[in-house]
């Protein structure tokens, strides 16, 4: 099993729809979890940290499921500007930082 | 606040040549990271510095790659000699600290390397 795994997509979603994707991780001792967003030919930027209790920022909700070892990202009322690649990042107890390969999202007008 | 600066932005070299990349992190950021991002993949951590000490270089191909952060501020990453498979974007990132709530990484624009 890969250390951090994401569905590469692409997810083609109509504008205004809700979309969700998951990221699974293999190290049960992982400490910190993040979602980064990367636009085409740009650098990654932090979207959200993922806390044990889950967190919400506007249209974005992130959840952590330690029992099943995955994190999720939910985007409501999707906008054209949400089109990007979403990278899952996990930091293990050994402090090793691992990025997933990313999930590509295309919002269709 | 100025972001993470990297140079050059683009570099084209032939295989077996040497190349160096420079990174200046956000002022006050103790942690500096170098990543390699191959097209279609997520960034792969090459090396992580805490001030001028190495925290993790387990994925750095040490036979050809080297990195330093002598004064705990800016950093250079060198490849010598380059191979075709080194063609990628090299991203530098910095964070205020490592671990805790200040570990958000801020990325520079990257250096696009093409090895012919």
mmCIF file of C-alpha atoms in Angstrom:
data_model
loop_
_atom_site.group_PDB
_atom_site.id
_atom_site.type_symbol
_atom_site.label_atom_id
_atom_site.label_comp_id
_atom_site.label_asym_id
_atom_site.label_seq_id
_atom_site.Cartn_x
_atom_site.Cartn_y
_atom_site.Cartn_z
ATOM 1 C CA UNK A 1 0.000 0.000 0.000
ATOM 2 C CA UNK A 2 1.361 3.430 -0.918
ATOM 3 C CA UNK A 3 2.104 5.788 1.947
ATOM 4 C CA UNK A 4 -0.342 8.432 0.717
ATOM 5 C CA UNK A 5 -2.842 7.624 -1.974
ATOM 6 C CA UNK A 6 -5.253 9.818 -3.915
ATOM 7 C CA UNK A 7 -7.577 9.215 -6.831
ATOM 8 C CA UNK A 8 -5.867 11.179 -9.630
ATOM 9 C CA UNK A 9 -9.181 12.020 -11.314
ATOM 10 C CA UNK A 10 -9.977 14.111 -13.166
ATOM 11 C CA UNK A 11 -13.244 14.879 -11.463
ATOM 12 C CA UNK A 12 -15.414 16.786 -13.941
ATOM 13 C CA UNK A 13 -18.119 18.536 -11.952
ATOM 14 C CA UNK A 14 -20.740 21.098 -13.038
ATOM 15 C CA UNK A 15 -20.578 24.499 -11.447
ATOM 16 C CA UNK A 16 -22.645 24.675 -8.269
ATOM 17 C CA UNK A 17 -22.366 20.981 -7.505
ATOM 18 C CA UNK A 18 -20.822 19.393 -4.441
ATOM 19 C CA UNK A 19 -17.722 17.280 -4.834
ATOM 20 C CA UNK A 20 -15.750 15.208 -2.374
ATOM 21 C CA UNK A 21 -12.530 13.275 -2.540
ATOM 22 C CA UNK A 22 -10.498 11.223 -0.144
ATOM 23 C CA UNK A 23 -6.884 10.567 0.623
ATOM 24 C CA UNK A 24 -5.749 7.383 2.336
ATOM 25 C CA UNK A 25 -2.545 7.023 4.341
ATOM 26 C CA UNK A 26 -0.739 3.896 5.457
ATOM 27 C CA UNK A 27 1.061 5.019 8.618
ATOM 28 C CA UNK A 28 -1.358 4.832 11.523
ATOM 29 C CA UNK A 29 0.981 6.985 13.611
ATOM 30 C CA UNK A 30 0.679 9.951 11.257
ATOM 31 C CA UNK A 31 0.464 13.241 13.127
ATOM 32 C CA UNK A 32 -0.554 16.082 10.852
ATOM 33 C CA UNK A 33 -2.726 16.330 7.779
ATOM 34 C CA UNK A 34 -3.210 19.052 5.227
ATOM 35 C CA UNK A 35 -4.876 19.850 1.942
ATOM 36 C CA UNK A 36 -2.910 21.997 -0.491
ATOM 37 C CA UNK A 37 -4.179 23.396 -3.753
ATOM 38 C CA UNK A 38 -2.016 23.646 -6.857
ATOM 39 C CA UNK A 39 -3.057 25.543 -9.950
ATOM 40 C CA UNK A 40 -1.599 24.592 -13.314
ATOM 41 C CA UNK A 41 2.095 25.530 -13.500
ATOM 42 C CA UNK A 42 1.934 27.225 -10.107
ATOM 43 C CA UNK A 43 3.260 26.373 -6.676
ATOM 44 C CA UNK A 44 1.151 24.556 -4.055
ATOM 45 C CA UNK A 45 -0.693 26.694 -1.504
ATOM 46 C CA UNK A 46 -2.226 25.619 1.781
ATOM 47 C CA UNK A 47 -5.974 25.172 1.541
ATOM 48 C CA UNK A 48 -6.696 23.724 4.959
ATOM 49 C CA UNK A 49 -5.145 21.935 7.877
ATOM 50 C CA UNK A 50 -7.146 18.891 8.916
ATOM 51 C CA UNK A 51 -7.877 18.555 12.606
ATOM 52 C CA UNK A 52 -9.162 15.532 14.467
ATOM 53 C CA UNK A 53 -12.489 17.245 15.028
ATOM 54 C CA UNK A 54 -12.785 18.216 11.387
ATOM 55 C CA UNK A 55 -12.827 21.780 10.189
ATOM 56 C CA UNK A 56 -14.757 24.004 7.854
ATOM 57 C CA UNK A 57 -13.759 27.103 5.952
ATOM 58 C CA UNK A 58 -16.570 28.590 3.920
ATOM 59 C CA UNK A 59 -17.481 26.115 1.202
ATOM 60 C CA UNK A 60 -14.699 23.722 2.163
ATOM 61 C CA UNK A 61 -14.913 21.004 4.813
ATOM 62 C CA UNK A 62 -12.101 18.667 5.782
ATOM 63 C CA UNK A 63 -12.492 15.538 7.872
ATOM 64 C CA UNK A 64 -10.081 13.047 9.407
ATOM 65 C CA UNK A 65 -11.008 9.395 9.947
ATOM 66 C CA UNK A 66 -8.210 7.830 11.971
ATOM 67 C CA UNK A 67 -9.903 4.443 12.243
ATOM 68 C CA UNK A 68 -10.008 4.022 8.469
ATOM 69 C CA UNK A 69 -6.878 6.113 7.880
ATOM 70 C CA UNK A 70 -8.158 8.651 5.444
ATOM 71 C CA UNK A 71 -8.855 12.348 5.179
ATOM 72 C CA UNK A 72 -11.515 13.903 3.024
ATOM 73 C CA UNK A 73 -12.219 17.229 1.380
ATOM 74 C CA UNK A 74 -15.727 18.392 0.542
ATOM 75 C CA UNK A 75 -16.376 21.386 -1.686
ATOM 76 C CA UNK A 76 -19.898 22.773 -1.760
ATOM 77 C CA UNK A 77 -21.380 25.103 -4.389
ATOM 78 C CA UNK A 78 -18.315 24.633 -6.576
ATOM 79 C CA UNK A 79 -16.993 27.595 -8.571
ATOM 80 C CA UNK A 80 -15.058 27.678 -11.818
ATOM 81 C CA UNK A 81 -12.122 29.007 -9.802
ATOM 82 C CA UNK A 82 -12.030 25.786 -7.771
ATOM 83 C CA UNK A 83 -10.536 24.005 -10.789
ATOM 84 C CA UNK A 84 -7.109 22.868 -9.637
ATOM 85 C CA UNK A 85 -5.180 19.890 -8.339
ATOM 86 C CA UNK A 86 -5.751 19.120 -4.663
ATOM 87 C CA UNK A 87 -2.783 17.633 -2.849
ATOM 88 C CA UNK A 88 -3.054 15.640 0.336
ATOM 89 C CA UNK A 89 -0.117 15.999 2.743
ATOM 90 C CA UNK A 90 0.636 13.746 5.683
ATOM 91 C CA UNK A 91 3.322 14.096 8.327
ATOM 92 C CA UNK A 92 4.176 10.946 10.232
ATOM 93 C CA UNK A 93 5.286 10.518 13.818
ATOM 94 C CA UNK A 94 8.799 10.183 12.371
ATOM 95 C CA UNK A 95 8.220 13.712 10.990
ATOM 96 C CA UNK A 96 8.488 12.461 7.429
ATOM 97 C CA UNK A 97 6.415 14.639 5.104
ATOM 98 C CA UNK A 98 4.663 12.949 2.212
ATOM 99 C CA UNK A 99 2.586 14.514 -0.529
ATOM 100 C CA UNK A 100 0.008 12.549 -2.469
ATOM 101 C CA UNK A 101 0.037 12.703 -6.242
ATOM 102 C CA UNK A 102 -2.992 14.949 -6.231
ATOM 103 C CA UNK A 103 -6.562 14.858 -7.461
ATOM 104 C CA UNK A 104 -7.418 16.963 -10.483
ATOM 105 C CA UNK A 105 -10.715 18.821 -10.346
ATOM 106 C CA UNK A 106 -12.364 20.482 -13.334
ATOM 107 C CA UNK A 107 -15.437 22.610 -12.707
ATOM 108 C CA UNK A 108 -17.560 22.791 -15.831
ATOM 109 C CA UNK A 109 -19.629 25.900 -16.691
ATOM 110 C CA UNK B 1 5.502 40.297 3.414
ATOM 111 C CA UNK B 2 7.833 38.985 0.733
ATOM 112 C CA UNK B 3 7.336 35.374 -0.264
ATOM 113 C CA UNK B 4 9.828 32.606 -0.913
ATOM 114 C CA UNK B 5 12.216 33.606 -3.690
ATOM 115 C CA UNK B 6 13.820 31.148 -6.073
ATOM 116 C CA UNK B 7 16.203 31.495 -8.971
ATOM 117 C CA UNK B 8 16.588 30.781 -11.758
ATOM 118 C CA UNK B 9 13.006 30.242 -12.859
ATOM 119 C CA UNK B 10 14.022 28.095 -15.830
ATOM 120 C CA UNK B 11 17.127 26.148 -16.702
ATOM 121 C CA UNK B 12 18.003 23.957 -19.654
ATOM 122 C CA UNK B 13 21.174 21.875 -19.485
ATOM 123 C CA UNK B 14 22.624 18.807 -21.120
ATOM 124 C CA UNK B 15 23.002 15.544 -19.248
ATOM 125 C CA UNK B 16 26.180 15.227 -17.202
ATOM 126 C CA UNK B 17 26.321 19.004 -16.685
ATOM 127 C CA UNK B 18 25.991 20.623 -13.275
ATOM 128 C CA UNK B 19 23.281 22.984 -12.113
ATOM 129 C CA UNK B 20 22.527 24.931 -8.951
ATOM 130 C CA UNK B 21 19.312 26.419 -7.614
ATOM 131 C CA UNK B 22 18.971 29.142 -5.019
ATOM 132 C CA UNK B 23 16.221 29.758 -2.476
ATOM 133 C CA UNK B 24 15.604 32.613 -0.069
ATOM 134 C CA UNK B 25 12.873 31.739 2.447
ATOM 135 C CA UNK B 26 10.437 34.080 4.137
ATOM 136 C CA UNK B 27 12.238 36.143 6.766
ATOM 137 C CA UNK B 28 12.186 34.470 10.162
ATOM 138 C CA UNK B 29 11.234 31.026 8.883
ATOM 139 C CA UNK B 30 13.395 28.424 10.564
ATOM 140 C CA UNK B 31 12.425 25.463 8.405
ATOM 141 C CA UNK B 32 13.326 25.178 4.735
ATOM 142 C CA UNK B 33 12.353 22.395 2.344
ATOM 143 C CA UNK B 34 13.457 21.380 -1.143
ATOM 144 C CA UNK B 35 11.031 19.321 -3.233
ATOM 145 C CA UNK B 36 11.226 17.710 -6.639
ATOM 146 C CA UNK B 37 7.979 17.639 -8.611
ATOM 147 C CA UNK B 38 7.897 15.552 -11.744
ATOM 148 C CA UNK B 39 5.077 16.253 -14.199
ATOM 149 C CA UNK B 40 1.847 14.623 -13.079
ATOM 150 C CA UNK B 41 3.091 13.769 -9.604
ATOM 151 C CA UNK B 42 3.007 15.350 -6.198
ATOM 152 C CA UNK B 43 6.073 17.057 -4.740
ATOM 153 C CA UNK B 44 8.673 14.693 -3.307
ATOM 154 C CA UNK B 45 10.660 15.969 -0.329
ATOM 155 C CA UNK B 46 14.381 15.943 -1.059
ATOM 156 C CA UNK B 47 15.738 17.627 2.035
ATOM 157 C CA UNK B 48 14.483 19.545 5.047
ATOM 158 C CA UNK B 49 16.535 22.000 7.112
ATOM 159 C CA UNK B 50 15.793 23.300 10.573
ATOM 160 C CA UNK B 51 17.909 26.472 10.726
ATOM 161 C CA UNK B 52 21.175 25.199 9.234
ATOM 162 C CA UNK B 53 20.811 21.583 10.358
ATOM 163 C CA UNK B 54 19.412 18.748 8.246
ATOM 164 C CA UNK B 55 16.205 17.188 9.594
ATOM 165 C CA UNK B 56 15.485 14.748 6.769
ATOM 166 C CA UNK B 57 17.441 13.959 3.609
ATOM 167 C CA UNK B 58 16.356 10.350 3.247
ATOM 168 C CA UNK B 59 15.100 10.856 -0.317
ATOM 169 C CA UNK B 60 17.993 12.960 -1.561
ATOM 170 C CA UNK B 61 20.084 11.056 -4.156
ATOM 171 C CA UNK B 62 23.314 11.882 -2.425
ATOM 172 C CA UNK B 63 25.542 10.567 -5.196
ATOM 173 C CA UNK B 64 24.520 13.517 -7.365
ATOM 174 C CA UNK B 65 22.460 15.940 -5.284
ATOM 175 C CA UNK B 66 23.721 18.192 -2.520
ATOM 176 C CA UNK B 67 22.177 21.014 -0.555
ATOM 177 C CA UNK B 68 23.357 23.484 2.020
ATOM 178 C CA UNK B 69 21.960 26.209 4.214
ATOM 179 C CA UNK B 70 25.129 27.581 5.742
ATOM 180 C CA UNK B 71 23.843 30.587 7.695
ATOM 181 C CA UNK B 72 20.392 29.225 8.371
ATOM 182 C CA UNK B 73 18.794 31.581 5.877
ATOM 183 C CA UNK B 74 19.074 31.027 2.137
ATOM 184 C CA UNK B 75 19.884 27.679 0.588
ATOM 185 C CA UNK B 76 21.326 26.145 -2.562
ATOM 186 C CA UNK B 77 20.539 22.802 -4.161
ATOM 187 C CA UNK B 78 23.050 21.360 -6.608
ATOM 188 C CA UNK B 79 22.892 18.512 -9.086
ATOM 189 C CA UNK B 80 26.164 17.131 -10.387
ATOM 190 C CA UNK B 81 26.064 15.436 -12.856
ATOM 191 C CA UNK B 82 22.515 15.795 -14.120
ATOM 192 C CA UNK B 83 20.575 12.926 -15.651
ATOM 193 C CA UNK B 84 17.594 13.011 -17.998
ATOM 194 C CA UNK B 85 15.288 11.864 -15.191
ATOM 195 C CA UNK B 86 16.164 14.964 -13.160
ATOM 196 C CA UNK B 87 13.920 17.025 -15.438
ATOM 197 C CA UNK B 88 11.334 18.402 -13.042
ATOM 198 C CA UNK B 89 10.246 21.458 -11.117
ATOM 199 C CA UNK B 90 12.333 22.075 -8.006
ATOM 200 C CA UNK B 91 10.266 23.758 -5.333
ATOM 201 C CA UNK B 92 11.563 25.460 -2.241
ATOM 202 C CA UNK B 93 9.272 26.016 0.723
ATOM 203 C CA UNK B 94 9.642 27.488 4.175
ATOM 204 C CA UNK B 95 7.677 27.390 7.398
ATOM 205 C CA UNK B 96 7.887 29.338 10.622
ATOM 206 C CA UNK B 97 8.572 26.176 12.550
ATOM 207 C CA UNK B 98 8.197 22.441 12.194
ATOM 208 C CA UNK B 99 5.335 20.731 13.902
ATOM 209 C CA UNK B 100 2.582 22.435 15.806
ATOM 210 C CA UNK B 101 0.382 25.129 14.359
ATOM 211 C CA UNK B 102 3.125 27.063 12.596
ATOM 212 C CA UNK B 103 4.111 24.411 10.100
ATOM 213 C CA UNK B 104 2.206 25.801 7.136
ATOM 214 C CA UNK B 105 4.573 25.605 4.208
ATOM 215 C CA UNK B 106 4.890 28.561 1.850
ATOM 216 C CA UNK B 107 6.226 27.639 -1.548
ATOM 217 C CA UNK B 108 8.333 29.586 -3.974
ATOM 218 C CA UNK B 109 7.488 29.685 -7.699
ATOM 219 C CA UNK B 110 9.898 26.845 -8.434
ATOM 220 C CA UNK B 111 12.704 26.280 -10.916
ATOM 221 C CA UNK B 112 11.798 24.333 -14.041
ATOM 222 C CA UNK B 113 14.742 22.166 -15.072
ATOM 223 C CA UNK B 114 14.991 20.451 -18.428
ATOM 224 C CA UNK B 115 17.858 18.040 -18.959
ATOM 225 C CA UNK B 116 18.574 17.198 -22.613
#
